[in-house]
Amino acid sequence: MDKCESDGWLKRSANHRALVHAITALSAPYLSDSDMEHVDAGHGNRDFMSSTLLLRHSLAKARTMSCQTSDQPQVITIQMNLCLSLRELLVASSMRAWLYCGLAIRQAQALRMRMEYNQRHDLQQQEIRRRTFWACIIMDRLVALCTFRTQTIDPGLVTIHLPASDVAFAFGHHSYGPRLDELGASPGYKTSSGSLIALPDGQPLNLRSYWIKTTVLWGYILSDYVDYGRRNFTLPPLEGPYGDHSRAIQNWCATLPVEMRWSEANLRAHRSLGQAALFAEMHILLAHARFLVQHEYLPQIHEPATATHHRPSADIPLVPGYDRAGIAFTHVDDLVIQVCVDGAFEVVDLMRVVQANNVQCTIGMGVALVTACSVLLWVVDCSRQATRGVPFDHIDHTRAEQSISYLLSVLDSGFPRHWRLSKTWASSIRLLNRFYQAHYHSVTQSETAVESSGDIDTDIAADRREDDGGEQRSTMLQIGDGLPDISMIPDGLYYKARLITGLSMEMPDLLYRKFLRQQMQPPRETRTETAATSEDAATVAETITEMPSTDDSTADFWPLDLDVMLEVDFAFLTSLDVDNDPATWTTIHGEN
């Protein structure tokens, strides 16, 4: 704030002040009490004695300006909305992250920033516009995966240059990077526009450009996973669009120059330039892309579908037990298992090196850790039964258990404390572990491969109060309006596991209760179809009533706000036809 005041930024325009407030809201949680003694809010006073007060003030100002300038697209307002989107994503406010990112993208598209229409501006402004639009593309991919929604920008239609080197940008040199399809191609290669590449010799390597292209290629894999997934693919893995995208990743890895390939020496070199996080994230995303889609093809024990759970829909396979490509969910593919297990262990190994070198964790690293944990949980909990006795001597179950514990420790404490997003990821992994334990080992209260972390509830509840400034969310997602009806999820472990990991940011409490419902039901094989429906409600009601009120099985799952929990519990109880009586309510939630 003091720097912006001395440079005259706060006197330029209201939009510049709004950007400063957005940046302040994003960075305030990193400030200590001693730092606050030197913070000026831009009004000549020093009334902000804590970072929480500064956060509340700046966040309210930035949100207000975002609303007021929603129909006034400018580069400065685009940057402001990107900062707000990132801030909301870090605190696991998925809806707001999606909306702010969408507003930034629409404003950038309104200015046609995906094309080089900026020649009338000076060189520095041209570069600022390029970097701003590439930031929109990066945020589009991160928010889409974290919120399990569709990406907005098609990189194939983007024709602007990649960012210039930071040195050239800082000193205003006439320099710009190659276009997306030019990076990594040899001279003489014909681009999608039909032009031949003739880049000057000796052009400095720019890690940021390689990181952007890696994220774009990774984004294609994300689209295959989020928008389609196994439930909608009509071709086997490695065929069709996903096969093309997978081969593009392999070709890209093969073209990386020596300076951009993974090694501890290169990591230390990039760390000396302040780019270690970008370098590490780039390689973790490359490893993640190799098995993100394929991990959905890990075999699972199939539960037979019943008429009460299956309804005709484009999202549900026509034949129970099979996907749309005609592959059984129980099918064992040696190559898929090998790729997924090797990919998960590669992510673990990369992460150990990253932490050993004290490199800051990023969102891209976090999403890769979640997928790696999912694969390793399958190894520990499911692989022996799901593969029907097929020996897999190359799978190290002990190493998998140790890796799960390590990755969860990273999610719990390796990310900044105020990143509620990482705690949400950790909770979804613990929930998935208990879910697998219940279905593969018939365990309701068990010692699992995942150790619980008892202070997660307290930490996140405190973070929520601080980050939201004591306010309630203005718009709540509800079942049918933003949240899927979990009673419509088909039977079969694939669909349920996908639900747990895909919607962890938006409905953690609801997912936990869905898990309880499935866990408490007796095995389907012991029930007749006619009795199943009538027994479900009675079984759950009886079991819930018998649960001790001091049970701490929910210690790993952060609670939603009270009004959300009321809506969730009402939907859960009414879907089971269980009377919402005071005794049951007290048993679930306690006296308070």
Coordinates of C-alpha atoms in Angstrom, one line a residue:
M1 CA 0.0 0.0 0.0
D2 CA 2.8 2.4 0.9
K3 CA 4.6 1.6 -2.4
C4 CA 1.4 2.2 -4.4
E5 CA 0.8 5.5 -2.6
S6 CA 4.3 6.7 -3.2
D7 CA 4.1 5.8 -6.9
G8 CA 0.8 7.7 -7.3
W9 CA -1.2 4.6 -8.1
L10 CA -4.0 5.3 -5.7
K11 CA -4.5 8.7 -7.2
R12 CA -4.8 7.5 -10.8
S13 CA -8.4 6.2 -10.9
A14 CA -10.9 4.2 -8.9
N15 CA -10.1 1.2 -10.9
H16 CA -6.4 1.3 -10.0
R17 CA -7.4 1.6 -6.3
A18 CA -9.7 -1.4 -6.8
L19 CA -6.8 -3.5 -8.1
V20 CA -4.6 -2.5 -5.2
H21 CA -7.4 -3.6 -2.8
A22 CA -7.7 -6.9 -4.6
I23 CA -4.0 -7.5 -4.4
T24 CA -4.1 -6.5 -0.7
A25 CA -6.9 -9.0 0.0
L26 CA -4.9 -11.7 -1.7
S27 CA -1.7 -11.0 0.2
A28 CA -3.1 -9.8 3.6
P29 CA -3.2 -13.3 5.2
Y30 CA 0.6 -13.5 4.7
L31 CA 1.2 -10.5 6.9
S32 CA 2.2 -10.7 10.5
D33 CA 1.3 -8.3 13.3
S34 CA 4.7 -6.7 13.1
D35 CA 4.2 -6.2 9.3
M36 CA 0.9 -4.4 10.1
E37 CA 2.7 -1.6 11.9
H38 CA 4.1 -0.4 8.5
V39 CA 0.9 -0.8 6.4
D40 CA -1.0 2.2 5.3
A41 CA -4.5 1.7 3.9
G42 CA -4.1 4.6 1.4
H43 CA -6.0 7.1 3.4
G44 CA -3.2 8.5 5.6
N45 CA -4.2 6.4 8.6
R46 CA -3.0 3.3 10.3
D47 CA -6.2 1.9 11.8
F48 CA -5.6 -1.7 10.6
M49 CA -3.9 -3.3 13.6
S50 CA -4.3 -6.8 12.2
S51 CA -4.2 -8.5 8.9
T52 CA -7.8 -9.7 9.4
L53 CA -9.1 -6.1 9.6
L54 CA -7.0 -5.2 6.5
L55 CA -8.4 -8.2 4.7
R56 CA -12.0 -7.4 5.5
H57 CA -11.6 -3.8 4.4
S58 CA -9.8 -4.5 1.1
L59 CA -12.0 -7.5 0.2
A60 CA -15.1 -5.5 0.6
K61 CA -13.7 -2.6 -1.5
A62 CA -12.5 -4.9 -4.2
R63 CA -15.8 -6.8 -4.4
T64 CA -17.8 -3.6 -4.6
M65 CA -15.7 -2.3 -7.4
S66 CA -15.9 -5.6 -9.3
C67 CA -19.7 -5.3 -9.2
Q68 CA -19.6 -1.7 -10.3
T69 CA -17.2 -2.3 -13.2
S70 CA -18.7 -5.5 -14.5
D71 CA -19.8 -3.7 -17.7
Q72 CA -16.6 -1.7 -18.0
P73 CA -13.9 -4.0 -19.4
Q74 CA -10.4 -2.7 -19.0
V75 CA -7.1 -4.4 -18.4
I76 CA -7.1 -3.1 -14.8
T77 CA -10.5 -4.6 -14.0
I78 CA -9.6 -7.9 -15.6
Q79 CA -6.5 -8.1 -13.4
M80 CA -8.7 -7.2 -10.4
N81 CA -11.2 -10.0 -11.0
L82 CA -8.4 -12.5 -11.6
C83 CA -6.9 -11.6 -8.2
L84 CA -10.4 -12.0 -6.6
S85 CA -10.9 -15.3 -8.3
L86 CA -7.5 -16.6 -7.0
R87 CA -8.3 -15.4 -3.5
E88 CA -11.7 -17.2 -3.5
L89 CA -10.2 -20.3 -4.9
L90 CA -7.5 -20.5 -2.2
V91 CA -10.2 -20.3 0.5
A92 CA -12.3 -23.0 -1.2
S93 CA -15.1 -20.6 -2.2
S94 CA -15.7 -22.3 -5.5
M95 CA -18.7 -20.5 -6.7
R96 CA -17.2 -17.0 -6.3
A97 CA -13.9 -18.2 -7.8
W98 CA -15.8 -19.4 -10.8
L99 CA -17.8 -16.2 -11.2
Y100 CA -14.9 -13.8 -10.8
C101 CA -12.8 -15.8 -13.2
G102 CA -15.7 -15.9 -15.7
L103 CA -16.1 -12.2 -15.4
A104 CA -12.4 -11.6 -16.1
I105 CA -12.5 -13.9 -19.1
R106 CA -15.6 -12.2 -20.6
Q107 CA -14.1 -8.8 -20.1
A108 CA -10.9 -10.0 -21.9
Q109 CA -12.9 -11.5 -24.7
A110 CA -14.8 -8.2 -25.0
L111 CA -11.5 -6.5 -25.7
R112 CA -10.5 -9.3 -28.1
M113 CA -7.3 -9.8 -26.2
R114 CA -6.8 -13.3 -27.7
M115 CA -5.5 -11.7 -30.9
E116 CA -2.7 -9.2 -31.6
Y117 CA -5.0 -6.1 -31.8
N118 CA -2.8 -4.0 -29.6
Q119 CA -0.4 -2.4 -32.0
R120 CA -1.4 1.1 -31.1
H121 CA -0.2 0.7 -27.6
D122 CA 3.4 1.0 -26.6
L123 CA 5.5 -2.1 -26.2
Q124 CA 5.1 -2.4 -22.5
Q125 CA 1.3 -2.1 -22.7
Q126 CA 1.2 -4.8 -25.5
E127 CA 3.1 -7.1 -23.2
I128 CA 0.8 -6.4 -20.3
R129 CA -2.2 -7.3 -22.4
R130 CA -0.6 -10.6 -23.5
R131 CA 0.3 -11.5 -19.9
T132 CA -3.1 -10.6 -18.7
F133 CA -4.9 -12.9 -21.2
W134 CA -2.5 -15.8 -20.5
A135 CA -3.3 -15.3 -16.8
C136 CA -7.0 -15.7 -17.8
I137 CA -6.2 -19.0 -19.5
I138 CA -4.2 -20.3 -16.6
M139 CA -6.9 -19.4 -14.1
D140 CA -9.6 -20.9 -16.4
R141 CA -7.9 -24.3 -16.2
L142 CA -7.2 -24.2 -12.4
V143 CA -10.7 -23.1 -11.5
A144 CA -12.3 -25.5 -13.9
L145 CA -10.6 -28.5 -12.3
C146 CA -10.9 -27.4 -8.7
T147 CA -14.7 -26.7 -9.2
F148 CA -15.2 -29.6 -11.6
R149 CA -16.6 -27.3 -14.4
T150 CA -16.0 -26.8 -18.1
Q151 CA -13.1 -24.6 -19.3
T152 CA -14.1 -21.5 -21.1
I153 CA -11.2 -20.5 -23.4
D154 CA -10.2 -22.6 -26.4
P155 CA -6.4 -22.2 -26.7
G156 CA -6.6 -23.3 -30.4
L157 CA -8.2 -19.9 -31.1
V158 CA -5.5 -17.9 -29.3
T159 CA -3.0 -16.2 -31.6
I160 CA -1.2 -13.8 -29.3
H161 CA 2.5 -14.3 -28.5
L162 CA 3.7 -15.9 -25.4
P163 CA 5.2 -13.6 -22.7
A164 CA 8.6 -12.1 -23.3
S165 CA 11.3 -12.8 -20.8
D166 CA 11.0 -11.0 -17.4
V167 CA 14.2 -9.0 -18.0
A168 CA 13.0 -7.7 -21.4
F169 CA 9.7 -6.8 -19.9
A170 CA 11.2 -5.0 -16.9
F171 CA 13.5 -2.9 -19.0
G172 CA 11.0 -2.2 -21.8
H173 CA 13.0 -4.0 -24.5
H174 CA 11.4 -4.7 -27.9
S175 CA 10.9 -8.4 -27.4
Y176 CA 8.1 -11.0 -27.4
G177 CA 7.8 -14.7 -27.2
P178 CA 6.8 -17.2 -29.8
R179 CA 3.2 -18.2 -30.4
L180 CA 1.9 -21.3 -28.7
D181 CA 2.4 -23.7 -31.5
E182 CA 5.8 -22.3 -32.3
L183 CA 7.4 -23.0 -28.9
G184 CA 9.3 -26.2 -29.0
A185 CA 9.0 -26.6 -32.8
S186 CA 12.1 -26.7 -35.0
P187 CA 12.7 -24.0 -37.6
G188 CA 10.9 -24.7 -40.8
Y189 CA 7.9 -26.2 -39.0
K190 CA 4.6 -24.9 -40.5
T191 CA 2.3 -23.5 -37.8
S192 CA -1.5 -23.8 -37.7
S193 CA -1.7 -20.4 -39.5
G194 CA 0.4 -21.8 -42.4
S195 CA 3.5 -19.7 -41.6
L196 CA 7.0 -21.1 -41.3
I197 CA 8.9 -20.7 -38.0
A198 CA 12.0 -18.7 -38.3
L199 CA 12.9 -17.7 -34.7
P200 CA 16.1 -15.8 -34.3
D201 CA 19.1 -17.8 -33.0
G202 CA 20.2 -17.2 -29.5
Q203 CA 16.7 -16.3 -28.2
P204 CA 16.8 -16.6 -24.4
L205 CA 14.9 -19.4 -22.9
N206 CA 11.8 -18.2 -21.0
L207 CA 10.5 -20.7 -18.3
R208 CA 7.2 -18.9 -18.1
S209 CA 6.4 -19.7 -21.8
Y210 CA 7.2 -23.4 -21.2
W211 CA 5.1 -23.4 -18.1
I212 CA 2.2 -21.8 -20.0
K213 CA 2.3 -24.3 -22.8
T214 CA 2.6 -27.2 -20.4
T215 CA -0.5 -25.9 -18.5
V216 CA -2.4 -25.6 -21.8
L217 CA -1.6 -29.2 -22.9
W218 CA -2.4 -30.3 -19.4
G219 CA -5.7 -28.4 -19.7
Y220 CA -6.7 -30.6 -22.7
I221 CA -6.3 -33.7 -20.4
L222 CA -8.4 -31.9 -17.8
S223 CA -11.2 -31.4 -20.3
D224 CA -11.2 -35.1 -21.1
Y225 CA -11.4 -35.9 -17.4
V226 CA -13.9 -33.3 -16.2
D227 CA -16.2 -32.9 -19.2
Y228 CA -16.2 -36.5 -20.4
G229 CA -14.5 -39.1 -18.2
R230 CA -15.0 -42.8 -18.4
R231 CA -18.7 -42.4 -18.1
N232 CA -18.9 -40.6 -21.5
F233 CA -16.0 -41.9 -23.5
T234 CA -17.2 -44.1 -26.4
L235 CA -13.6 -45.3 -27.2
P236 CA -11.1 -47.2 -25.1
P237 CA -8.3 -45.3 -23.3
L238 CA -5.6 -43.9 -25.6
E239 CA -8.0 -43.7 -28.5
G240 CA -9.9 -40.7 -29.8
P241 CA -9.2 -37.2 -28.6
Y242 CA -7.7 -38.3 -25.3
G243 CA -5.1 -40.4 -27.1
D244 CA -4.2 -37.4 -29.2
H245 CA -3.8 -35.2 -26.2
S246 CA -1.7 -37.9 -24.4
R247 CA 0.6 -38.2 -27.3
A248 CA 0.9 -34.4 -27.5
I249 CA 2.1 -34.4 -23.9
Q250 CA 4.7 -37.1 -24.7
N251 CA 6.0 -35.2 -27.7
W252 CA 6.2 -32.0 -25.7
C253 CA 8.3 -33.7 -23.0
A254 CA 10.6 -35.0 -25.8
T255 CA 11.2 -31.5 -27.2
L256 CA 12.0 -29.8 -23.9
P257 CA 15.5 -28.3 -24.0
V258 CA 18.1 -29.5 -21.5
E259 CA 17.6 -26.4 -19.2
M260 CA 13.9 -27.2 -18.9
R261 CA 14.1 -30.9 -18.1
W262 CA 13.8 -32.2 -14.6
S263 CA 16.8 -32.5 -12.4
E264 CA 17.8 -31.2 -9.0
A265 CA 20.5 -29.1 -10.6
N266 CA 18.0 -27.4 -12.8
L267 CA 15.6 -26.9 -9.9
R268 CA 18.4 -25.1 -7.9
A269 CA 19.3 -23.0 -11.0
H270 CA 15.7 -21.9 -11.4
R271 CA 15.4 -21.3 -7.7
S272 CA 18.3 -18.8 -7.9
L273 CA 16.2 -17.0 -10.5
G274 CA 13.1 -17.0 -8.3
Q275 CA 11.3 -19.5 -10.6
A276 CA 11.6 -22.7 -8.7
A277 CA 7.8 -23.0 -8.1
L278 CA 7.0 -22.6 -11.8
F279 CA 9.7 -25.2 -12.8
A280 CA 8.5 -27.7 -10.2
E281 CA 4.8 -27.3 -11.0
M282 CA 5.5 -27.7 -14.7
H283 CA 7.0 -31.1 -14.3
I284 CA 4.5 -32.2 -11.7
L285 CA 1.7 -31.3 -14.1
L286 CA 3.4 -33.3 -16.9
A287 CA 3.5 -36.3 -14.6
H288 CA -0.1 -35.7 -13.6
A289 CA -1.3 -35.6 -17.2
R290 CA 0.1 -39.0 -17.9
F291 CA -2.4 -40.8 -15.6
L292 CA -5.2 -38.4 -14.8
V293 CA -7.7 -39.9 -17.2
Q294 CA -6.4 -43.4 -17.0
H295 CA -6.8 -43.7 -13.3
E296 CA -10.6 -43.8 -13.9
Y297 CA -10.0 -47.2 -15.6
L298 CA -8.5 -48.8 -12.5
P299 CA -10.8 -51.9 -11.9
Q300 CA -13.4 -51.7 -9.2
I301 CA -15.8 -54.2 -7.7
H302 CA -19.1 -53.6 -9.5
E303 CA -22.4 -53.3 -7.6
P304 CA -25.4 -54.4 -9.5
A305 CA -27.7 -51.6 -10.5
T306 CA -31.4 -51.5 -9.5
A307 CA -34.3 -49.7 -11.0
T308 CA -34.5 -47.3 -8.0
H309 CA -31.0 -46.0 -8.7
H310 CA -30.7 -46.0 -12.5
R311 CA -32.8 -43.7 -14.7
P312 CA -32.3 -43.2 -18.5
S313 CA -29.8 -40.3 -18.9
A314 CA -27.0 -39.4 -21.3
D315 CA -24.6 -39.5 -18.4
I316 CA -25.5 -43.1 -17.4
P317 CA -24.3 -46.2 -19.4
L318 CA -27.1 -48.2 -21.0
V319 CA -25.7 -51.5 -19.7
P320 CA -25.1 -51.7 -15.9
G321 CA -21.5 -52.6 -15.1
Y322 CA -20.1 -51.3 -18.4
D323 CA -19.0 -47.9 -19.6
R324 CA -20.0 -46.4 -23.0
A325 CA -17.0 -48.0 -24.7
G326 CA -18.3 -51.4 -23.6
I327 CA -15.5 -51.9 -21.1
A328 CA -16.6 -53.5 -17.8
F329 CA -15.8 -51.6 -14.7
T330 CA -14.2 -54.8 -13.3
H331 CA -11.9 -55.1 -16.4
V332 CA -8.2 -55.5 -15.4
D333 CA -5.8 -53.7 -17.8
D334 CA -2.2 -54.3 -16.8
L335 CA -0.9 -51.3 -18.8
V336 CA -3.4 -48.9 -17.1
I337 CA -2.5 -50.1 -13.7
Q338 CA 1.2 -49.8 -14.5
V339 CA 0.9 -46.3 -15.9
C340 CA -1.2 -45.1 -12.9
V341 CA 0.9 -46.6 -10.2
D342 CA 4.2 -45.4 -11.8
G343 CA 2.6 -41.9 -12.3
A344 CA 1.5 -41.6 -8.7
F345 CA 4.9 -42.6 -7.4
E346 CA 6.5 -40.2 -9.8
V347 CA 4.4 -37.3 -8.3
V348 CA 5.5 -38.4 -4.8
D349 CA 9.1 -38.5 -5.7
L350 CA 9.0 -35.1 -7.4
M351 CA 7.2 -33.6 -4.4
R352 CA 9.8 -34.9 -2.0
V353 CA 12.5 -33.1 -4.0
V354 CA 10.4 -30.0 -4.1
Q355 CA 10.0 -30.0 -0.3
A356 CA 13.6 -30.8 0.3
N357 CA 14.5 -27.7 -1.6
N358 CA 12.0 -25.5 0.2
V359 CA 10.0 -24.6 -2.9
Q360 CA 6.6 -23.0 -2.3
C361 CA 3.7 -25.4 -3.0
T362 CA 1.2 -24.3 -5.7
I363 CA -2.4 -25.1 -6.7
G364 CA -1.2 -27.1 -9.7
M365 CA 0.9 -29.3 -7.3
G366 CA -2.1 -29.8 -5.1
V367 CA -4.4 -31.1 -7.7
A368 CA -1.7 -33.6 -8.8
L369 CA -1.3 -34.8 -5.2
V370 CA -5.0 -35.5 -4.9
T371 CA -5.0 -37.7 -8.0
A372 CA -1.9 -39.5 -6.9
C373 CA -3.5 -40.1 -3.5
S374 CA -6.6 -41.5 -5.2
V375 CA -4.4 -44.0 -7.1
L376 CA -2.4 -45.0 -4.1
L377 CA -5.6 -45.5 -2.0
W378 CA -6.8 -47.9 -4.7
V379 CA -3.5 -49.8 -4.4
V380 CA -3.8 -50.1 -0.6
D381 CA -7.6 -50.7 -0.3
C382 CA -8.8 -52.1 -3.5
S383 CA -6.1 -53.6 -5.7
R384 CA -6.1 -57.1 -4.2
Q385 CA -9.9 -57.6 -4.5
A386 CA -10.6 -55.6 -7.6
T387 CA -8.0 -57.5 -9.7
R388 CA -9.6 -60.8 -8.7
G389 CA -6.4 -62.4 -7.6
V390 CA -4.2 -61.4 -10.5
P391 CA -0.7 -61.0 -9.1
F392 CA 0.9 -57.6 -9.5
D393 CA 4.3 -58.1 -7.9
H394 CA 5.5 -54.7 -9.1
I395 CA 3.1 -52.9 -6.8
D396 CA 4.7 -52.0 -3.5
H397 CA 1.8 -51.7 -1.0
T398 CA 4.0 -50.6 1.9
R399 CA 5.5 -47.8 -0.2
A400 CA 1.9 -46.8 -1.2
E401 CA 0.8 -46.5 2.4
Q402 CA 3.8 -44.4 3.3
S403 CA 3.3 -42.2 0.3
I404 CA -0.3 -41.6 1.2
S405 CA 0.7 -40.5 4.7
Y406 CA 3.4 -38.2 3.2
L407 CA 1.1 -36.6 0.7
L408 CA -1.6 -36.0 3.3
S409 CA 1.0 -34.4 5.5
V410 CA 1.9 -32.1 2.6
L411 CA -1.7 -31.1 2.1
D412 CA -2.2 -30.6 5.8
S413 CA 0.9 -28.5 6.6
G414 CA 3.0 -28.0 3.4
F415 CA 0.7 -25.3 2.0
P416 CA 0.1 -21.9 3.6
R417 CA -2.2 -22.2 6.6
H418 CA -4.9 -20.0 5.2
W419 CA -5.2 -22.1 2.0
R420 CA -8.5 -23.8 3.0
L421 CA -8.4 -25.4 -0.5
S422 CA -5.6 -27.8 0.6
K423 CA -7.5 -28.8 3.7
T424 CA -10.5 -29.6 1.6
W425 CA -8.4 -31.8 -0.7
A426 CA -7.1 -33.6 2.4
S427 CA -10.6 -34.2 3.7
S428 CA -11.7 -35.6 0.4
I429 CA -8.8 -38.1 0.4
R430 CA -9.7 -39.2 3.9
L431 CA -13.3 -39.6 2.9
L432 CA -12.4 -41.7 -0.1
N433 CA -10.2 -43.9 2.1
R434 CA -13.1 -44.6 4.4
F435 CA -15.4 -45.1 1.5
Y436 CA -13.0 -47.8 0.1
Q437 CA -12.6 -49.3 3.5
A438 CA -16.4 -49.7 3.9
H439 CA -16.9 -51.3 0.5
Y440 CA -13.8 -53.5 0.2
H441 CA -13.3 -54.5 3.9
S442 CA -16.8 -54.1 5.3
V443 CA -15.5 -51.7 7.9
T444 CA -17.6 -49.0 9.6
Q445 CA -15.1 -47.8 12.3
S446 CA -11.7 -48.9 11.3
E447 CA -8.0 -48.2 11.5
T448 CA -7.3 -46.9 8.0
A449 CA -4.2 -46.1 6.0
V450 CA -4.9 -42.4 6.6
E451 CA -4.3 -40.9 10.0
S452 CA -6.8 -38.4 11.1
S453 CA -5.9 -34.8 11.8
G454 CA -7.9 -33.6 14.8
D455 CA -7.4 -29.9 14.4
I456 CA -8.7 -29.5 10.8
D457 CA -12.2 -28.6 11.9
T458 CA -11.0 -26.0 14.3
D459 CA -8.5 -24.5 11.9
I460 CA -10.9 -24.2 8.9
A461 CA -13.7 -22.9 11.0
A462 CA -11.5 -20.1 12.3
D463 CA -10.1 -19.5 8.8
R464 CA -13.7 -19.2 7.4
R465 CA -14.6 -16.6 10.0
E466 CA -11.4 -14.6 9.3
D467 CA -11.5 -14.9 5.5
D468 CA -15.2 -14.1 5.1
G469 CA -15.0 -11.2 7.5
G470 CA -17.9 -12.7 9.6
E471 CA -20.3 -12.3 6.6
Q472 CA -22.6 -14.9 5.2
R473 CA -22.3 -15.9 1.6
S474 CA -24.7 -13.9 -0.6
T475 CA -25.8 -16.9 -2.7
M476 CA -25.8 -20.5 -1.7
L477 CA -25.6 -23.5 -4.0
Q478 CA -28.4 -25.9 -3.4
I479 CA -29.4 -29.3 -4.7
G480 CA -30.9 -28.8 -8.1
D481 CA -29.4 -25.3 -8.3
G482 CA -25.6 -25.9 -8.6
L483 CA -25.3 -29.1 -6.7
P484 CA -26.3 -32.5 -8.1
D485 CA -28.9 -34.7 -6.4
I486 CA -26.7 -37.4 -4.9
S487 CA -29.6 -39.9 -4.9
M488 CA -29.3 -39.9 -8.7
I489 CA -25.7 -41.0 -8.7
P490 CA -25.6 -44.5 -10.3
D491 CA -24.5 -47.5 -8.3
G492 CA -20.9 -48.6 -8.9
L493 CA -17.8 -47.5 -7.1
Y494 CA -16.5 -45.6 -10.1
Y495 CA -19.3 -43.1 -9.9
K496 CA -19.2 -42.7 -6.2
A497 CA -15.4 -42.2 -6.0
R498 CA -15.6 -39.7 -8.8
L499 CA -18.3 -37.8 -6.9
I500 CA -16.1 -37.7 -3.7
T501 CA -13.0 -36.3 -5.4
G502 CA -14.8 -34.1 -8.0
L503 CA -17.1 -32.2 -5.7
S504 CA -15.1 -32.0 -2.6
M505 CA -15.0 -28.1 -2.6
E506 CA -18.7 -27.6 -2.9
M507 CA -20.5 -30.3 -0.8
P508 CA -18.1 -32.0 1.6
D509 CA -20.7 -32.4 4.4
L510 CA -23.3 -33.8 2.0
L511 CA -20.7 -36.2 0.6
Y512 CA -19.9 -37.3 4.1
R513 CA -23.5 -38.1 4.9
K514 CA -23.9 -39.9 1.6
F515 CA -20.9 -42.0 2.6
L516 CA -22.5 -42.7 6.0
R517 CA -25.7 -43.8 4.2
Q518 CA -23.9 -46.3 2.0
Q519 CA -21.7 -47.5 4.8
M520 CA -24.6 -48.3 7.1
Q521 CA -26.6 -50.3 4.6
P522 CA -26.2 -54.1 4.7
P523 CA -24.7 -55.6 1.6
R524 CA -26.9 -55.7 -1.4
E525 CA -26.5 -59.4 -1.8
T526 CA -28.3 -60.1 1.4
R527 CA -31.4 -58.0 0.5
T528 CA -34.1 -58.5 -2.0
E529 CA -35.0 -55.7 -4.4
T530 CA -38.5 -55.3 -2.9
A531 CA -37.2 -55.0 0.6
A532 CA -34.2 -52.8 -0.1
T533 CA -36.0 -49.6 -0.4
S534 CA -38.1 -50.1 2.7
E535 CA -35.2 -51.2 4.7
D536 CA -32.8 -48.4 3.8
A537 CA -34.5 -45.7 5.9
A538 CA -35.0 -47.9 8.9
T539 CA -31.5 -49.2 8.8
V540 CA -30.0 -45.8 8.6
A541 CA -32.3 -44.3 11.3
E542 CA -31.5 -47.2 13.7
T543 CA -27.8 -47.0 13.1
I544 CA -27.6 -43.2 13.5
T545 CA -29.6 -43.3 16.7
E546 CA -27.2 -45.9 18.1
M547 CA -24.1 -43.8 17.2
P548 CA -22.6 -42.3 20.4
S549 CA -22.8 -38.5 20.5
T550 CA -19.1 -38.3 21.4
D551 CA -18.1 -40.1 18.2
D552 CA -15.2 -38.1 16.5
S553 CA -15.5 -39.8 13.1
T554 CA -16.2 -36.5 11.5
A555 CA -13.1 -34.8 12.9
D556 CA -11.4 -34.8 9.5
F557 CA -14.2 -33.0 7.7
W558 CA -14.7 -29.3 8.0
P559 CA -18.3 -28.1 8.7
L560 CA -20.2 -25.8 6.5
D561 CA -22.0 -22.8 7.9
L562 CA -25.0 -23.5 10.1
D563 CA -27.6 -22.6 7.5
V564 CA -25.9 -24.9 4.9
M565 CA -25.9 -27.7 7.4
L566 CA -29.6 -27.3 8.0
E567 CA -30.3 -27.5 4.3
V568 CA -28.0 -30.5 3.9
D569 CA -29.4 -32.4 6.8
F570 CA -33.0 -31.7 5.8
A571 CA -32.3 -33.0 2.3
F572 CA -30.5 -36.0 3.6
L573 CA -33.1 -37.0 6.1
T574 CA -36.1 -36.4 3.9
S575 CA -34.5 -38.4 1.0
L576 CA -34.4 -41.4 3.4
D577 CA -37.9 -40.8 4.8
V578 CA -36.5 -40.6 8.3
D579 CA -38.5 -38.6 10.8
N580 CA -36.6 -35.5 11.7
D581 CA -37.2 -35.9 15.4
P582 CA -35.3 -34.1 18.1
A583 CA -33.6 -37.2 19.4
T584 CA -32.0 -38.1 16.1
W585 CA -31.0 -34.5 15.5
T586 CA -29.3 -34.3 18.9
T587 CA -27.5 -37.5 18.3
I588 CA -26.1 -36.3 15.0
H589 CA -25.1 -32.8 16.0
G590 CA -24.9 -32.8 19.8
E591 CA -26.7 -30.5 22.2
N592 CA -25.6 -27.3 20.4

